[in-house]
Short mmCIF file of C-alpha atoms in Angstrom, two decimals:
data_model
loop_
_atom_site.label_atom_id
_atom_site.label_comp_id
_atom_site.label_asym_id
_atom_site.label_seq_id
_atom_site.Cartn_x
_atom_site.Cartn_y
_atom_site.Cartn_z
CA MET A 1 29.37 -9.44 91.34
CA GLU A 2 30.52 -5.87 90.66
CA LYS A 3 33.52 -7.22 88.82
CA SER A 4 31.28 -9.33 86.50
CA LYS A 5 29.16 -6.31 85.65
CA ARG A 6 32.22 -4.30 84.78
CA ILE A 7 33.44 -7.08 82.51
CA LEU A 8 30.08 -7.29 80.69
CA ILE A 9 29.96 -3.54 80.23
CA THR A 10 33.51 -3.53 78.90
CA VAL A 11 32.69 -6.34 76.43
CA ALA A 12 29.55 -4.50 75.24
CA VAL A 13 31.53 -1.32 74.66
CA ILE A 14 34.17 -3.21 72.70
CA VAL A 15 31.53 -4.96 70.56
CA ALA A 16 29.75 -1.67 69.84
CA ALA A 17 33.00 0.03 68.94
CA ALA A 18 33.98 -2.84 66.70
CA GLY A 19 30.57 -2.74 64.95
CA ALA A 20 30.83 0.98 64.38
CA ALA A 21 34.35 0.61 63.03
CA TRP A 22 33.21 -2.19 60.71
CA GLY A 23 30.32 -0.02 59.43
CA VAL A 24 32.64 2.91 58.76
CA TRP A 25 35.12 0.64 56.97
CA THR A 26 32.52 -1.03 54.81
CA ALA A 27 30.94 2.32 53.91
CA THR A 28 34.24 3.91 52.91
CA ARG A 29 36.02 0.98 51.31
CA PRO A 30 36.34 1.22 47.52
CA GLN A 31 33.90 -0.90 45.50
CA ALA A 32 35.27 -3.58 43.25
CA PRO A 33 35.10 -2.69 39.53
CA LEU A 34 31.74 -3.74 38.08
CA LEU A 35 31.96 -6.22 35.22
CA LEU A 36 28.85 -7.20 33.29
CA TYR A 37 28.47 -9.94 30.74
CA GLY A 38 26.23 -10.11 27.71
CA ASN A 39 26.02 -10.55 23.97
CA VAL A 40 26.07 -8.34 20.89
CA ASP A 41 22.58 -7.69 19.55
CA ILE A 42 22.43 -6.46 15.93
CA ARG A 43 19.01 -5.92 14.42
CA GLN A 44 18.09 -7.94 11.34
CA VAL A 45 15.35 -7.24 8.81
CA SER A 46 13.68 -9.57 6.33
CA LEU A 47 13.17 -7.88 2.97
CA GLY A 48 10.81 -8.80 0.16
CA PHE A 49 8.69 -7.28 -2.60
CA ARG A 50 5.26 -5.88 -1.73
CA VAL A 51 4.01 -7.14 -5.11
CA ALA A 52 4.17 -10.55 -6.74
CA GLY A 53 6.17 -11.27 -9.85
CA ARG A 54 9.15 -12.89 -11.54
CA VAL A 55 12.60 -11.95 -10.26
CA GLN A 56 14.50 -10.25 -13.06
CA SER A 57 17.83 -9.53 -11.38
CA LEU A 58 19.62 -9.51 -8.02
CA ALA A 59 22.48 -7.11 -7.33
CA PHE A 60 23.89 -8.52 -4.07
CA ASP A 61 24.86 -11.88 -2.60
CA GLU A 62 25.38 -13.23 0.88
CA GLY A 63 28.13 -11.41 2.77
CA ASP A 64 27.98 -8.27 0.62
CA ASN A 65 27.91 -4.86 2.27
CA VAL A 66 24.86 -2.91 1.15
CA PRO A 67 24.59 0.89 1.36
CA ALA A 68 21.32 2.46 2.42
CA GLY A 69 18.90 2.91 -0.48
CA ALA A 70 20.71 0.49 -2.79
CA ALA A 71 18.57 -1.52 -5.23
CA LEU A 72 18.85 -5.11 -4.03
CA ALA A 73 16.70 -6.78 -6.68
CA ARG A 74 14.18 -6.10 -9.45
CA LEU A 75 11.05 -7.82 -10.69
CA ASP A 76 9.93 -8.03 -14.30
CA ASP A 77 7.92 -4.81 -14.41
CA GLU A 78 6.21 -5.21 -17.80
CA PRO A 79 2.79 -6.20 -16.34
CA TYR A 80 2.92 -3.24 -13.97
CA ARG A 81 3.88 -0.83 -16.76
CA HIS A 82 0.84 -1.98 -18.75
CA ALA A 83 -1.37 -1.54 -15.69
CA LEU A 84 0.03 1.98 -15.22
CA ALA A 85 -0.71 2.89 -18.85
CA GLU A 86 -4.27 1.60 -18.51
CA ALA A 87 -4.80 3.57 -15.31
CA ALA A 88 -3.42 6.73 -16.94
CA ALA A 89 -5.78 6.33 -19.91
CA ASN A 90 -8.72 5.89 -17.57
CA VAL A 91 -7.81 9.12 -15.78
CA ALA A 92 -7.65 10.96 -19.09
CA ALA A 93 -11.10 9.64 -20.05
CA GLN A 94 -12.58 10.67 -16.71
CA LYS A 95 -11.04 14.14 -16.97
CA ALA A 96 -12.65 14.56 -20.37
CA LYS A 97 -15.96 13.44 -18.88
CA VAL A 98 -15.71 16.02 -16.08
CA ALA A 99 -14.83 18.75 -18.58
CA GLN A 100 -17.87 17.78 -20.64
CA MET A 101 -20.10 17.93 -17.59
CA GLU A 102 -18.77 21.33 -16.59
CA ALA A 103 -19.09 22.82 -20.08
CA GLY A 104 -22.63 21.58 -20.61
CA TYR A 105 -24.20 20.63 -23.94
CA ARG A 106 -22.77 21.83 -27.23
CA PRO A 107 -24.40 24.82 -28.95
CA GLU A 108 -25.35 22.57 -31.85
CA GLU A 109 -27.26 20.27 -29.50
CA VAL A 110 -29.06 23.22 -27.91
CA ALA A 111 -29.99 24.53 -31.37
CA GLN A 112 -31.24 21.10 -32.35
CA THR A 113 -33.59 20.96 -29.36
CA ALA A 114 -34.81 24.48 -30.12
CA ALA A 115 -35.65 23.36 -33.64
CA ALA A 116 -37.48 20.37 -32.23
CA VAL A 117 -39.58 22.72 -30.10
CA ALA A 118 -40.49 24.78 -33.18
CA GLN A 119 -41.36 21.61 -35.09
CA ARG A 120 -43.57 20.33 -32.29
CA GLN A 121 -45.18 23.75 -31.99
CA ALA A 122 -46.11 23.68 -35.67
CA ALA A 123 -47.47 20.16 -35.36
CA LEU A 124 -49.54 21.26 -32.35
CA THR A 125 -50.92 24.23 -34.30
CA ASP A 126 -51.99 21.95 -37.15
CA ALA A 127 -53.57 19.48 -34.73
CA GLU A 128 -55.50 22.25 -32.99
CA ALA A 129 -56.76 23.60 -36.35
CA ALA A 130 -57.92 20.14 -37.40
CA LEU A 131 -59.68 19.66 -34.09
CA THR A 132 -61.44 23.01 -34.49
CA ARG A 133 -62.75 22.02 -37.90
CA GLN A 134 -64.00 18.69 -36.66
CA ALA A 135 -65.66 20.36 -33.71
CA ALA A 136 -67.58 22.69 -36.05
CA LEU A 137 -68.83 19.76 -38.12
CA ARG A 138 -69.64 17.64 -35.12
CA GLY A 139 -73.41 17.02 -34.83
CA THR A 140 -74.23 18.15 -38.36
CA GLY A 141 -73.84 14.73 -39.86
CA ALA A 142 -71.03 15.96 -42.09
CA THR A 143 -68.38 14.00 -40.14
CA ALA A 144 -68.32 10.89 -38.07
CA GLU A 145 -67.88 11.02 -34.31
CA ARG A 146 -64.83 8.83 -34.65
CA THR A 147 -63.16 11.40 -36.87
CA TYR A 148 -63.62 14.02 -34.16
CA ASP A 149 -62.17 11.65 -31.57
CA ASP A 150 -59.12 11.01 -33.76
CA ALA A 151 -58.56 14.73 -34.16
CA LEU A 152 -58.82 15.25 -30.40
CA SER A 153 -56.31 12.44 -29.76
CA ALA A 154 -53.93 13.86 -32.35
CA ARG A 155 -54.13 17.30 -30.72
CA ASP A 156 -53.41 15.85 -27.26
CA GLN A 157 -50.50 13.83 -28.64
CA ALA A 158 -49.03 16.87 -30.38
CA ARG A 159 -49.40 18.92 -27.20
CA ALA A 160 -47.53 16.25 -25.18
CA GLN A 161 -44.74 16.06 -27.74
CA TRP A 162 -44.44 19.87 -27.73
CA ALA A 163 -44.18 19.88 -23.91
CA ALA A 164 -41.50 17.18 -24.01
CA ALA A 165 -39.52 19.14 -26.61
CA GLN A 166 -39.74 22.25 -24.48
CA ALA A 167 -38.51 20.36 -21.40
CA GLN A 168 -35.56 18.93 -23.35
CA TYR A 169 -34.70 22.37 -24.70
CA ALA A 170 -34.72 23.81 -21.16
CA GLN A 171 -32.52 20.93 -19.95
CA TYR A 172 -29.96 21.48 -22.70
CA ARG A 173 -29.83 25.18 -21.94
CA ARG A 174 -29.22 24.56 -18.21
CA GLY A 175 -26.56 21.90 -18.81
CA TYR A 176 -25.97 18.69 -16.89
CA ARG A 177 -27.42 18.12 -13.46
CA GLN A 178 -25.27 18.78 -10.40
CA GLU A 179 -25.63 15.13 -9.41
CA ASP A 180 -24.17 14.07 -12.76
CA ARG A 181 -21.26 16.48 -12.37
CA ASP A 182 -20.58 15.21 -8.86
CA ALA A 183 -20.66 11.61 -10.07
CA ALA A 184 -18.17 12.42 -12.83
CA LYS A 185 -15.82 14.08 -10.33
CA ALA A 186 -16.07 11.08 -7.99
CA ALA A 187 -15.25 8.74 -10.88
CA LEU A 188 -12.22 10.92 -11.69
CA ALA A 189 -11.02 10.77 -8.08
CA GLN A 190 -11.37 6.99 -8.14
CA ALA A 191 -9.41 6.79 -11.39
CA GLU A 192 -6.66 9.02 -9.98
CA ALA A 193 -6.41 6.81 -6.88
CA ALA A 194 -6.06 3.76 -9.13
CA LEU A 195 -3.33 5.57 -11.07
CA ALA A 196 -1.45 6.35 -7.86
CA GLY A 197 -1.75 2.70 -6.85
CA ALA A 198 -0.42 1.58 -10.23
CA ARG A 199 2.56 3.93 -9.88
CA LEU A 200 3.25 2.59 -6.39
CA GLN A 201 3.10 -1.01 -7.57
CA LEU A 202 5.50 -0.23 -10.40
CA SER A 203 7.95 1.36 -7.96
CA ASP A 204 7.58 -1.70 -5.71
CA THR A 205 9.14 -3.87 -8.41
CA VAL A 206 12.49 -2.48 -7.18
CA LEU A 207 13.56 -3.74 -3.74
CA LYS A 208 15.71 -1.20 -1.89
CA ALA A 209 17.72 -1.49 1.31
CA PRO A 210 16.09 0.56 4.09
CA GLN A 211 19.46 0.95 5.86
CA GLY A 212 23.04 -0.01 5.33
CA GLY A 213 23.98 -3.54 6.35
CA VAL A 214 25.32 -6.94 5.40
CA VAL A 215 23.37 -9.53 3.42
CA MET A 216 22.90 -12.56 5.66
CA THR A 217 20.71 -14.73 3.41
CA ARG A 218 19.53 -14.68 -0.21
CA ALA A 219 16.48 -16.89 -0.64
CA ALA A 220 15.87 -16.90 -4.42
CA GLU A 221 17.53 -16.46 -7.79
CA ALA A 222 16.65 -14.67 -11.02
CA GLY A 223 13.64 -16.21 -12.74
CA ALA A 224 11.90 -17.30 -9.54
CA ILE A 225 8.23 -16.42 -9.18
CA LEU A 226 7.67 -14.82 -5.78
CA PRO A 227 4.38 -14.09 -4.04
CA ALA A 228 3.92 -10.70 -2.44
CA GLY A 229 5.71 -10.43 0.90
CA ALA A 230 8.00 -13.44 0.42
CA THR A 231 11.42 -12.95 2.06
CA LEU A 232 14.17 -12.52 -0.53
CA PHE A 233 17.00 -11.09 1.58
CA THR A 234 17.83 -11.02 5.28
CA LEU A 235 19.86 -7.92 6.09
CA SER A 236 21.95 -7.41 9.23
CA LEU A 237 21.87 -3.67 9.89
CA ASN A 238 25.03 -1.70 10.49
CA ALA A 239 23.39 0.46 13.11
CA PRO A 240 22.34 0.52 15.80
CA VAL A 241 24.61 -2.04 17.46
CA TRP A 242 23.50 -2.98 20.93
CA VAL A 243 24.76 -5.15 23.74
CA ARG A 244 22.34 -7.02 25.97
CA ALA A 245 23.84 -7.40 29.41
CA TYR A 246 22.53 -8.30 32.86
CA VAL A 247 23.14 -6.81 36.29
CA SER A 248 22.23 -8.07 39.75
CA GLU A 249 19.97 -6.09 42.07
CA PRO A 250 22.77 -4.85 44.45
CA ASP A 251 24.60 -3.27 41.49
CA LEU A 252 21.50 -1.87 39.80
CA GLY A 253 22.14 1.68 40.99
CA ARG A 254 25.57 1.75 39.33
CA VAL A 255 24.25 1.37 35.77
CA ALA A 256 21.50 3.98 35.38
CA PRO A 257 20.56 5.05 31.83
CA GLY A 258 23.20 7.38 30.46
CA THR A 259 26.09 5.65 32.24
CA LYS A 260 29.17 5.47 30.01
CA VAL A 261 30.80 2.06 29.64
CA TRP A 262 33.49 0.18 27.78
CA VAL A 263 32.67 -2.94 25.79
CA ALA A 264 35.30 -5.59 25.01
CA THR A 265 35.19 -8.89 23.15
CA ASP A 266 37.08 -12.05 23.98
CA GLY A 267 38.87 -11.98 20.63
CA ARG A 268 40.14 -8.42 21.10
CA PRO A 269 40.22 -7.73 24.83
CA ASP A 270 42.64 -4.79 24.40
CA GLN A 271 40.37 -2.95 21.95
CA SER A 272 37.35 -1.54 23.72
CA TYR A 273 34.31 0.13 22.27
CA HIS A 274 32.56 3.18 23.66
CA GLY A 275 29.03 2.63 24.87
CA VAL A 276 26.20 4.19 26.83
CA VAL A 277 23.56 2.43 28.90
CA GLY A 278 20.37 3.25 27.05
CA TYR A 279 17.78 1.14 28.85
CA VAL A 280 17.41 -0.81 32.08
CA SER A 281 14.51 -3.22 32.45
CA PRO A 282 12.05 -2.31 35.21
CA SER A 283 11.45 -5.98 36.08
CA ALA A 284 13.75 -8.80 37.13
CA GLU A 285 14.16 -12.04 35.18
CA SER A 286 16.06 -15.27 35.43
CA THR A 287 19.58 -15.06 34.12
CA PRO A 288 19.81 -16.44 30.55
CA GLU A 289 21.88 -19.59 30.17
CA ASN A 290 24.33 -17.92 27.79
CA VAL A 291 25.54 -15.40 30.39
CA GLU A 292 28.94 -16.74 31.43
CA THR A 293 29.11 -15.65 35.05
CA PRO A 294 28.57 -18.34 37.74
CA ASP A 295 27.53 -15.94 40.51
CA LEU A 296 24.58 -14.66 38.45
CA ARG A 297 23.33 -17.91 36.94
CA THR A 298 21.33 -18.87 40.00
CA GLY A 299 19.69 -15.50 40.74
CA LEU A 300 17.41 -12.86 39.30
CA VAL A 301 18.93 -10.06 37.27
CA TYR A 302 17.88 -6.96 35.37
CA ARG A 303 18.41 -6.73 31.64
CA LEU A 304 20.04 -3.62 30.26
CA ARG A 305 20.85 -2.40 26.79
CA VAL A 306 24.12 -0.71 25.91
CA VAL A 307 24.28 1.34 22.72
CA VAL A 308 27.73 1.01 21.15
CA SER A 309 28.94 4.39 19.83
CA ASN A 310 31.76 3.26 17.55
CA PRO A 311 30.86 -0.20 16.19
CA ASP A 312 32.83 -1.92 13.44
CA SER A 313 32.95 -5.30 11.74
CA GLY A 314 34.58 -6.78 14.85
CA LEU A 315 31.19 -6.88 16.59
CA ARG A 316 29.02 -9.66 15.26
CA GLN A 317 25.58 -10.94 16.12
CA GLY A 318 25.51 -12.98 19.36
CA MET A 319 29.18 -12.44 20.19
CA PRO A 320 29.84 -12.60 23.98
CA VAL A 321 31.22 -9.37 25.42
CA THR A 322 32.32 -7.92 28.75
CA VAL A 323 31.03 -4.53 29.87
CA ARG A 324 32.80 -2.37 32.45
CA LEU A 325 32.05 1.12 33.68
CA ALA A 326 34.02 3.88 31.99
CA ASN A 327 34.84 5.49 35.37
CA GLY A 328 36.45 2.26 36.55
CA GLN A 329 34.00 1.71 39.41
#
């Protein structure tokens, strides 16, 4: 019985020692180099005119390299030049209107209203004198009652006309109302906004490349009538060039953002590109079918994005690549 216990204790000690040794070995053994698989991801942009019109000329064709800011195509700009001239004329007219409102009425107009006041004053004086005469004769039988009434009406009419002339004279001396001046300024601002819009539309008749790249597609030719926003060119941008790769959960800690890597293509395995892990997805996803690694195709992986530092024409959209850590781990 004692012998059996000693045997069991010995076996337990051996198993424990072996487990500890295995743990130490697995913790200190070098990790196999991490290889990731993915595809080149180059951003593309669809370019078109913001305004409608007839295509006048195109400067690039499919496959051409385009520098940033280059004029890709032009529309017939004659309608937009006419619209710009009309908008400019409208601004000039509104500026003249504002200047008129600010300056007030002309001296000649003020003098004319002053003369009208004097004329109405004289007419009122005559009407009052005639009414006085008719009032003196009223009731003596020397004049009819109707004549007196006519004189009274003429005096009242002359008095009203004199008051109206005075009011107009005062208005001309004060100038235009503040509300009228404000309305003229608002109309000028509206005309200036229309002028800016006309200038913008004229500039939009030239389609420029937002960044350098390669023309992938050219959808129309000179003479075509295009609606606003229709795609004319598809441009593959020169930068940034990314690689979409995928890593399994056990290796996730080895590819944190900022990790330096090497990127190689199947066609040129000896020429590697510098890259940096720029983004690691916070959520897992099923491995895409185009990832050529059998051990990952059945599991969940994390997508990461590698920014290639020294891209060239050897990296093309969708090209399969292999990514390995720059430190060799």
